[in-house]
XYZ file of N, CA, C and O in Angstrom:
616
model
N 5.172 3.774 17.614
C 5.229 5.096 17.008
C 4.650 6.092 18.000
O 3.735 5.784 18.735
N 5.174 7.276 17.948
C 4.680 8.335 18.819
C 3.368 8.867 18.268
O 3.068 8.727 17.092
N 2.596 9.512 19.132
C 1.274 10.005 18.740
C 1.359 10.978 17.568
O 0.514 10.954 16.671
N 2.386 11.804 17.533
C 2.518 12.772 16.435
C 2.734 12.049 15.104
O 2.237 12.482 14.059
N 3.425 10.919 15.137
C 3.632 10.149 13.910
C 2.308 9.549 13.430
O 2.044 9.517 12.226
N 1.479 9.095 14.353
C 0.166 8.576 13.982
C -0.703 9.693 13.408
O -1.454 9.475 12.458
N -0.601 10.883 13.996
C -1.374 12.029 13.491
C -0.984 12.335 12.054
O -1.844 12.533 11.192
N 0.314 12.358 11.773
C 0.751 12.647 10.412
C 0.390 11.525 9.444
O 0.116 11.774 8.272
N 0.335 10.295 9.933
C -0.105 9.185 9.085
C -1.577 9.356 8.716
O -1.970 9.137 7.568
N -2.390 9.791 9.668
C -3.810 10.060 9.390
C -3.942 11.213 8.397
O -4.751 11.163 7.463
N -3.130 12.253 8.566
C -3.159 13.387 7.628
C -2.793 12.913 6.229
O -3.454 13.270 5.243
N -1.745 12.092 6.129
C -1.340 11.572 4.816
C -2.462 10.752 4.186
O -2.705 10.831 2.984
N -3.170 9.975 5.010
C -4.274 9.177 4.503
C -5.487 9.997 4.121
O -6.298 9.581 3.308
N -5.627 11.190 4.703
C -6.785 12.046 4.425
C -6.599 12.930 3.202
O -7.576 13.499 2.702
N -5.394 13.044 2.708
C -5.130 13.934 1.577
C -5.896 13.503 0.332
O -6.515 14.325 -0.341
N -5.871 12.227 0.004
C -6.543 11.735 -1.203
C -8.059 11.919 -1.111
O -8.668 12.460 -2.043
N -8.718 11.488 -0.012
C -10.164 11.748 0.065
C -10.495 13.239 0.004
O -11.501 13.628 -0.603
N -9.647 14.068 0.584
C -9.880 15.512 0.503
C -9.792 15.993 -0.947
O -10.614 16.783 -1.403
N -8.800 15.501 -1.677
C -8.651 15.902 -3.079
C -9.848 15.439 -3.905
O -10.313 16.158 -4.793
N -10.351 14.250 -3.613
C -11.533 13.752 -4.321
C -12.726 14.654 -4.027
O -13.461 15.045 -4.922
N -12.914 14.986 -2.758
C -14.018 15.866 -2.359
C -13.860 17.246 -2.996
O -14.816 17.795 -3.541
N -12.660 17.805 -2.956
C -12.424 19.141 -3.495
C -12.575 19.173 -5.009
O -12.918 20.210 -5.577
N -12.333 18.049 -5.667
C -12.452 17.987 -7.116
C -13.889 18.015 -7.608
O -14.138 18.237 -8.789
N -14.829 17.774 -6.721
C -16.234 17.851 -7.083
C -16.788 16.632 -7.798
O -17.941 16.617 -8.200
N -15.971 15.605 -7.961
C -16.440 14.376 -8.597
C -16.841 13.421 -7.482
O -16.184 13.336 -6.458
N -17.911 12.697 -7.683
C -18.388 11.781 -6.657
C -17.351 10.749 -6.262
O -16.595 10.251 -7.096
N -17.332 10.426 -4.981
C -16.359 9.469 -4.457
C -16.565 8.074 -5.028
O -15.624 7.285 -5.095
N -17.780 7.743 -5.451
C -18.041 6.407 -5.977
C -17.293 6.131 -7.284
O -17.092 4.969 -7.637
N -16.885 7.174 -7.987
C -16.076 6.972 -9.187
C -14.723 6.369 -8.831
O -14.054 5.779 -9.668
N -14.291 6.562 -7.597
C -12.991 6.079 -7.157
C -13.076 4.764 -6.398
O -12.078 4.291 -5.890
N -14.253 4.202 -6.292
C -14.434 2.968 -5.547
C -14.681 1.814 -6.513
O -15.680 1.789 -7.226
N -13.765 0.887 -6.531
C -13.893 -0.321 -7.341
C -13.468 -1.489 -6.464
O -12.275 -1.757 -6.291
N -14.439 -2.133 -5.850
C -14.180 -3.189 -4.871
C -13.330 -4.330 -5.443
O -12.375 -4.757 -4.794
N -13.618 -4.848 -6.648
C -12.764 -5.933 -7.164
C -11.289 -5.523 -7.291
O -10.405 -6.308 -6.945
N -11.036 -4.307 -7.744
C -9.642 -3.857 -7.851
C -8.997 -3.754 -6.481
O -7.840 -4.134 -6.292
N -9.736 -3.246 -5.527
C -9.219 -3.117 -4.165
C -8.912 -4.490 -3.567
O -7.879 -4.683 -2.916
N -9.776 -5.453 -3.824
C -9.540 -6.811 -3.331
C -8.292 -7.406 -3.959
O -7.471 -8.029 -3.271
N -8.136 -7.224 -5.262
C -6.950 -7.748 -5.944
C -5.681 -7.183 -5.315
O -4.725 -7.920 -5.033
N -5.652 -5.884 -5.060
C -4.450 -5.246 -4.533
C -4.182 -5.664 -3.087
O -3.099 -6.162 -2.762
N -5.135 -5.447 -2.204
C -4.903 -5.652 -0.774
C -4.802 -7.139 -0.422
O -3.810 -7.567 0.187
N -5.805 -7.923 -0.809
C -5.784 -9.349 -0.464
C -4.631 -10.047 -1.176
O -3.907 -10.850 -0.579
N -4.456 -9.753 -2.446
C -3.351 -10.375 -3.186
C -1.996 -10.029 -2.602
O -1.130 -10.895 -2.437
N -1.783 -8.764 -2.283
C -0.500 -8.336 -1.724
C -0.202 -8.988 -0.387
O 0.904 -9.491 -0.149
N -1.201 -9.001 0.504
C -0.998 -9.627 1.809
C -0.869 -11.146 1.694
O -0.083 -11.765 2.408
N -1.638 -11.761 0.796
C -1.558 -13.214 0.633
C -0.161 -13.633 0.201
O 0.395 -14.614 0.707
N 0.420 -12.892 -0.724
C 1.767 -13.210 -1.178
C 2.790 -12.989 -0.064
O 3.712 -13.789 0.111
N 2.626 -11.928 0.728
C 3.533 -11.684 1.857
C 3.398 -12.789 2.899
O 4.403 -13.248 3.462
N 2.170 -13.217 3.169
C 1.957 -14.294 4.137
C 2.537 -15.611 3.631
O 3.078 -16.404 4.411
N 2.437 -15.847 2.332
C 3.022 -17.060 1.760
C 4.545 -17.026 1.863
O 5.182 -18.058 2.047
N 5.122 -15.834 1.760
C 6.576 -15.696 1.799
C 7.136 -15.705 3.217
O 8.186 -16.291 3.468
N 6.473 -15.017 4.142
C 7.044 -14.784 5.471
C 6.197 -15.328 6.613
O 6.608 -15.230 7.766
N 5.019 -15.843 6.319
C 4.140 -16.335 7.362
C 3.476 -15.196 8.123
O 3.903 -14.044 8.051
N 2.412 -15.556 8.847
C 1.691 -14.543 9.604
C 2.581 -13.900 10.656
O 2.555 -12.686 10.860
N 3.391 -14.715 11.316
C 4.263 -14.190 12.375
C 5.268 -13.181 11.817
O 5.533 -12.151 12.447
N 5.815 -13.444 10.638
C 6.792 -12.528 10.052
C 6.188 -11.190 9.681
O 6.783 -10.134 9.940
N 4.994 -11.208 9.080
C 4.324 -9.961 8.698
C 3.890 -9.200 9.950
O 4.088 -7.991 10.054
N 3.324 -9.919 10.920
C 2.888 -9.267 12.159
C 4.075 -8.663 12.904
O 3.991 -7.545 13.430
N 5.199 -9.363 12.942
C 6.399 -8.851 13.610
C 6.906 -7.584 12.918
O 7.311 -6.626 13.573
N 6.858 -7.563 11.594
C 7.314 -6.372 10.861
C 6.466 -5.158 11.224
O 6.989 -4.065 11.468
N 5.150 -5.337 11.288
C 4.271 -4.222 11.674
C 4.465 -3.848 13.147
O 4.464 -2.679 13.508
N 4.621 -4.859 14.004
C 4.823 -4.580 15.427
C 6.094 -3.768 15.643
O 6.103 -2.788 16.382
N 7.158 -4.160 14.954
C 8.414 -3.412 15.082
C 8.286 -2.017 14.489
O 8.773 -1.041 15.059
N 7.635 -1.921 13.322
C 7.485 -0.629 12.669
C 6.644 0.347 13.471
O 6.868 1.554 13.428
N 5.693 -0.162 14.218
C 4.822 0.699 15.010
C 5.287 0.819 16.459
O 4.754 1.622 17.208
N 6.289 0.048 16.850
C 6.741 0.035 18.240
C 7.503 1.293 18.631
O 7.995 2.048 17.795
N 7.612 1.488 19.933
C 8.301 2.666 20.467
C 9.713 2.378 20.940
O 10.469 3.303 21.205
N 10.102 1.128 21.078
C 11.400 0.790 21.659
C 12.257 0.024 20.652
O 12.715 -1.082 20.923
N 12.518 0.636 19.511
C 13.259 -0.051 18.460
C 14.720 -0.254 18.822
O 15.355 -1.176 18.342
N 15.266 0.593 19.663
C 16.677 0.462 20.014
C 16.944 -0.785 20.844
O 18.090 -1.188 20.999
N 15.898 -1.405 21.382
C 16.060 -2.610 22.188
C 16.050 -3.883 21.338
O 16.205 -4.962 21.873
N 15.850 -3.766 20.027
C 15.754 -4.936 19.149
C 17.074 -5.166 18.425
O 17.855 -4.246 18.196
N 17.283 -6.409 18.053
C 18.480 -6.782 17.306
C 18.415 -6.227 15.888
O 17.341 -6.153 15.286
N 19.571 -5.877 15.344
C 19.626 -5.344 13.978
C 19.123 -6.352 12.963
O 18.470 -5.987 11.986
N 19.409 -7.634 13.187
C 18.946 -8.665 12.263
C 17.436 -8.750 12.207
O 16.856 -8.934 11.135
N 16.795 -8.592 13.356
C 15.328 -8.621 13.407
C 14.740 -7.416 12.679
O 13.763 -7.536 11.940
N 15.367 -6.254 12.862
C 14.901 -5.053 12.160
C 15.124 -5.173 10.663
O 14.262 -4.795 9.866
N 16.271 -5.701 10.265
C 16.558 -5.867 8.836
C 15.558 -6.827 8.204
O 15.101 -6.601 7.073
N 15.199 -7.885 8.917
C 14.205 -8.824 8.405
C 12.848 -8.142 8.242
O 12.150 -8.351 7.251
N 12.481 -7.299 9.204
C 11.211 -6.576 9.115
C 11.205 -5.631 7.921
O 10.187 -5.491 7.231
N 12.328 -4.984 7.649
C 12.430 -4.100 6.491
C 12.242 -4.902 5.207
O 11.528 -4.469 4.294
N 12.832 -6.071 5.137
C 12.690 -6.923 3.952
C 11.226 -7.318 3.756
O 10.709 -7.289 2.632
N 10.539 -7.677 4.844
C 9.129 -8.055 4.754
C 8.307 -6.885 4.217
O 7.480 -7.046 3.307
N 8.529 -5.685 4.756
C 7.739 -4.518 4.332
C 8.084 -4.077 2.912
O 7.199 -3.650 2.168
N 9.349 -4.183 2.527
C 9.708 -3.879 1.132
C 8.990 -4.843 0.192
O 8.446 -4.438 -0.834
N 8.982 -6.123 0.558
C 8.302 -7.113 -0.265
C 6.808 -6.852 -0.345
O 6.205 -6.970 -1.413
N 6.206 -6.472 0.775
C 4.776 -6.181 0.784
C 4.458 -5.003 -0.136
O 3.496 -5.048 -0.913
N 5.264 -3.963 -0.065
C 5.058 -2.817 -0.951
C 5.171 -3.212 -2.418
O 4.378 -2.779 -3.259
N 6.136 -4.058 -2.724
C 6.289 -4.530 -4.104
C 5.103 -5.403 -4.522
O 4.667 -5.350 -5.668
N 4.610 -6.205 -3.581
C 3.452 -7.047 -3.893
C 2.267 -6.209 -4.335
O 1.564 -6.560 -5.290
N 2.023 -5.098 -3.630
C 0.917 -4.224 -4.017
C 1.101 -3.733 -5.444
O 0.154 -3.703 -6.235
N 2.322 -3.347 -5.785
C 2.596 -2.852 -7.141
C 2.415 -3.973 -8.166
O 1.822 -3.764 -9.229
N 2.908 -5.168 -7.864
C 2.761 -6.289 -8.798
C 1.295 -6.600 -9.059
O 0.888 -6.826 -10.199
N 0.491 -6.609 -8.008
C -0.929 -6.880 -8.194
C -1.628 -5.727 -8.904
O -2.615 -5.931 -9.599
N -1.113 -4.522 -8.756
C -1.668 -3.398 -9.520
C -1.434 -3.611 -11.005
O -2.326 -3.370 -11.822
N -0.242 -4.063 -11.353
C 0.024 -4.332 -12.761
C -0.891 -5.433 -13.286
O -1.369 -5.358 -14.419
N -1.148 -6.442 -12.463
C -2.079 -7.491 -12.875
C -3.460 -6.898 -13.115
O -4.122 -7.204 -14.114
N -3.915 -6.021 -12.222
C -5.210 -5.359 -12.401
C -5.236 -4.467 -13.625
O -6.236 -4.389 -14.338
N -4.130 -3.780 -13.868
C -4.062 -2.924 -15.054
C -4.148 -3.753 -16.325
O -4.833 -3.372 -17.282
N -3.491 -4.878 -16.326
C -3.552 -5.747 -17.506
C -4.963 -6.291 -17.679
O -5.482 -6.353 -18.807
N -5.620 -6.660 -16.565
C -7.012 -7.117 -16.662
C -7.887 -6.001 -17.218
O -8.782 -6.256 -18.041
N -7.666 -4.769 -16.782
C -8.423 -3.633 -17.306
C -8.180 -3.424 -18.786
O -9.109 -3.124 -19.545
N -6.926 -3.566 -19.213
C -6.611 -3.414 -20.636
C -7.293 -4.496 -21.462
O -7.802 -4.232 -22.548
N -7.303 -5.710 -20.936
C -7.957 -6.808 -21.651
C -9.449 -6.524 -21.787
O -10.035 -6.681 -22.861
N -10.077 -6.098 -20.703
C -11.506 -5.769 -20.752
C -11.753 -4.625 -21.722
O -12.726 -4.643 -22.492
N -10.888 -3.638 -21.704
C -11.035 -2.465 -22.564
C -10.882 -2.855 -24.035
O -11.704 -2.495 -24.882
N -9.849 -3.596 -24.335
C -9.597 -3.975 -25.719
C -10.607 -5.005 -26.218
O -10.924 -5.042 -27.402
N -11.124 -5.843 -25.292
C -12.140 -6.813 -25.672
C -13.440 -6.153 -26.087
O -14.232 -6.717 -26.828
N -13.664 -4.933 -25.616
C -14.881 -4.193 -25.952
C -14.602 -3.053 -26.923
O -15.373 -2.115 -27.014
N -13.504 -3.122 -27.612
C -13.091 -2.037 -28.509
C -14.173 -1.687 -29.522
O -14.463 -0.534 -29.759
N -14.812 -2.693 -30.101
C -15.825 -2.432 -31.117
C -17.228 -2.333 -30.548
O -18.165 -2.027 -31.269
N -17.387 -2.574 -29.259
C -18.714 -2.579 -28.645
C -19.087 -1.227 -28.068
O -18.750 -0.178 -28.605
N -19.798 -1.269 -26.949
C -20.272 -0.051 -26.307
C -19.120 0.775 -25.756
O -18.131 0.252 -25.265
N -19.300 2.082 -25.801
C -18.294 2.983 -25.242
C -18.230 2.865 -23.721
O -17.189 3.054 -23.119
N -19.348 2.539 -23.073
C -19.349 2.438 -21.611
C -18.492 1.265 -21.143
O -17.832 1.357 -20.121
N -18.482 0.174 -21.877
C -17.625 -0.957 -21.517
C -16.167 -0.559 -21.620
O -15.351 -0.941 -20.792
N -15.849 0.204 -22.626
C -14.487 0.694 -22.793
C -14.114 1.584 -21.615
O -13.020 1.473 -21.057
N -15.013 2.442 -21.208
C -14.740 3.356 -20.092
C -14.499 2.628 -18.791
O -13.576 2.957 -18.046
N -15.315 1.609 -18.487
C -15.122 0.855 -17.245
C -13.826 0.068 -17.278
O -13.141 -0.053 -16.267
N -13.468 -0.461 -18.420
C -12.189 -1.166 -18.541
C -11.019 -0.231 -18.306
O -10.071 -0.574 -17.601
N -11.119 0.967 -18.879
C -10.047 1.944 -18.686
C -9.995 2.407 -17.231
O -8.922 2.599 -16.675
N -11.150 2.556 -16.605
C -11.188 2.949 -15.193
C -10.525 1.881 -14.323
O -9.768 2.206 -13.397
N -10.774 0.599 -14.615
C -10.121 -0.480 -13.879
C -8.617 -0.422 -14.072
O -7.854 -0.628 -13.131
N -8.215 -0.122 -15.282
C -6.791 0.007 -15.586
C -6.128 1.044 -14.692
O -5.071 0.813 -14.123
N -6.749 2.177 -14.509
C -6.158 3.274 -13.755
C -6.339 3.099 -12.248
O -5.416 3.328 -11.471
N -7.506 2.669 -11.815
C -7.804 2.655 -10.374
C -6.963 1.635 -9.626
O -6.605 1.852 -8.475
N -6.593 0.512 -10.265
C -5.762 -0.455 -9.565
C -4.394 0.125 -9.248
O -3.829 -0.156 -8.190
N -3.872 0.939 -10.137
C -2.605 1.624 -9.853
C -2.732 2.578 -8.684
O -1.861 2.649 -7.815
N -3.837 3.309 -8.638
C -4.078 4.221 -7.520
C -4.163 3.457 -6.203
O -3.565 3.851 -5.201
N -4.882 2.342 -6.187
C -5.005 1.555 -4.964
C -3.644 1.040 -4.496
O -3.339 1.046 -3.302
N -2.839 0.562 -5.422
C -1.521 0.042 -5.042
C -0.640 1.136 -4.464
O 0.062 0.923 -3.473
N -0.681 2.293 -5.074
C 0.121 3.412 -4.571
C -0.341 3.800 -3.170
O 0.475 3.993 -2.259
N -1.651 3.898 -2.966
C -2.177 4.258 -1.652
C -1.854 3.186 -0.613
O -1.501 3.512 0.525
N -1.977 1.917 -0.982
C -1.653 0.840 -0.046
C -0.186 0.902 0.359
O 0.156 0.749 1.532
N 0.679 1.145 -0.606
C 2.102 1.247 -0.317
C 2.388 2.443 0.586
O 3.124 2.339 1.563
N 1.782 3.577 0.291
C 2.016 4.795 1.073
C 1.500 4.651 2.495
O 2.171 5.036 3.455
N 0.308 4.100 2.662
C -0.322 4.084 3.980
C -0.028 2.834 4.806
O -0.015 2.896 6.034
N 0.193 1.696 4.159
C 0.334 0.448 4.890
C 1.762 -0.071 4.983
O 2.027 -0.995 5.752
N 2.684 0.493 4.214
C 4.041 -0.042 4.201
C 5.097 1.028 4.505
O 5.904 0.866 5.420
N 5.112 2.091 3.734
C 6.221 3.039 3.822
C 6.456 3.658 5.196
O 7.618 3.767 5.604
N 5.433 4.054 5.945
C 5.743 4.653 7.256
C 6.507 3.697 8.171
O 7.445 4.103 8.857
N 6.140 2.432 8.161
C 6.782 1.445 9.021
C 8.174 1.092 8.490
O 9.128 0.990 9.242
N 8.273 0.898 7.185
C 9.552 0.540 6.582
C 10.573 1.649 6.759
O 11.717 1.398 7.154
N 10.181 2.880 6.510
C 11.117 3.994 6.630
C 11.604 4.152 8.066
O 12.765 4.469 8.295
N 10.707 3.928 9.004
C 11.086 4.040 10.411
C 12.124 2.981 10.777
O 13.117 3.265 11.454
N 11.907 1.748 10.334
C 12.864 0.681 10.613
C 14.202 0.935 9.929
O 15.268 0.709 10.511
N 14.163 1.431 8.687
C 15.407 1.732 7.976
C 16.189 2.838 8.680
O 17.411 2.810 8.710
N 15.484 3.821 9.243
C 16.154 4.914 9.960
C 16.890 4.377 11.192
O 18.021 4.784 11.468
N 16.263 3.463 11.930
C 16.916 2.887 13.103
C 18.139 2.085 12.683
O 19.210 2.184 13.301
N 18.004 1.305 11.625
C 19.162 0.527 11.136
C 20.282 1.447 10.687
O 21.464 1.156 10.940
N 19.951 2.545 10.032
C 20.977 3.492 9.581
C 21.697 4.119 10.777
O 22.916 4.310 10.738
N 20.946 4.435 11.838
C 21.570 5.003 13.046
C 22.530 3.998 13.667
O 23.590 4.355 14.164
N 22.182 2.733 13.635
C 23.047 1.705 14.213
C 24.339 1.506 13.419
O 25.364 1.197 13.977
N 24.233 1.687 12.103
C 25.428 1.523 11.251
C 26.378 2.703 11.397
O 27.556 2.585 11.160
N 25.819 3.881 11.745
C 26.651 5.096 11.859
C 27.502 5.092 13.094
O 27.421 4.377 13.994
């Protein structure tokens, strides 16, 4: 990727922390380590189980590379499939986290209100993590590879 593309990727990644800061609510409200682990580790583990370390690494290498026109279309198409699957994995694990949050929330329905609040927060934050993981870790590389494949088909 060219330096300007990396700059815009950093800008895209900085938008959410900026919005959190501008909103005046503490950043720790948005940090839930177990949810983050479920999304990131779970998503990558499933991708590694499906495509192996070499397949995932190749997809990122191609997506971040500068000489895509020198690669075979089949290799690029495979990388796109890997990245599409990775993005879906993040979403699937987000749904798992949301369901876990709902279970925790409903399990404490008659108990303390704070338990209900933390369960609901888990429900929402896992979705946010999955969306951010997809936006920052998958889409820039996948879209770039798809653009090269589209140019080759034209």
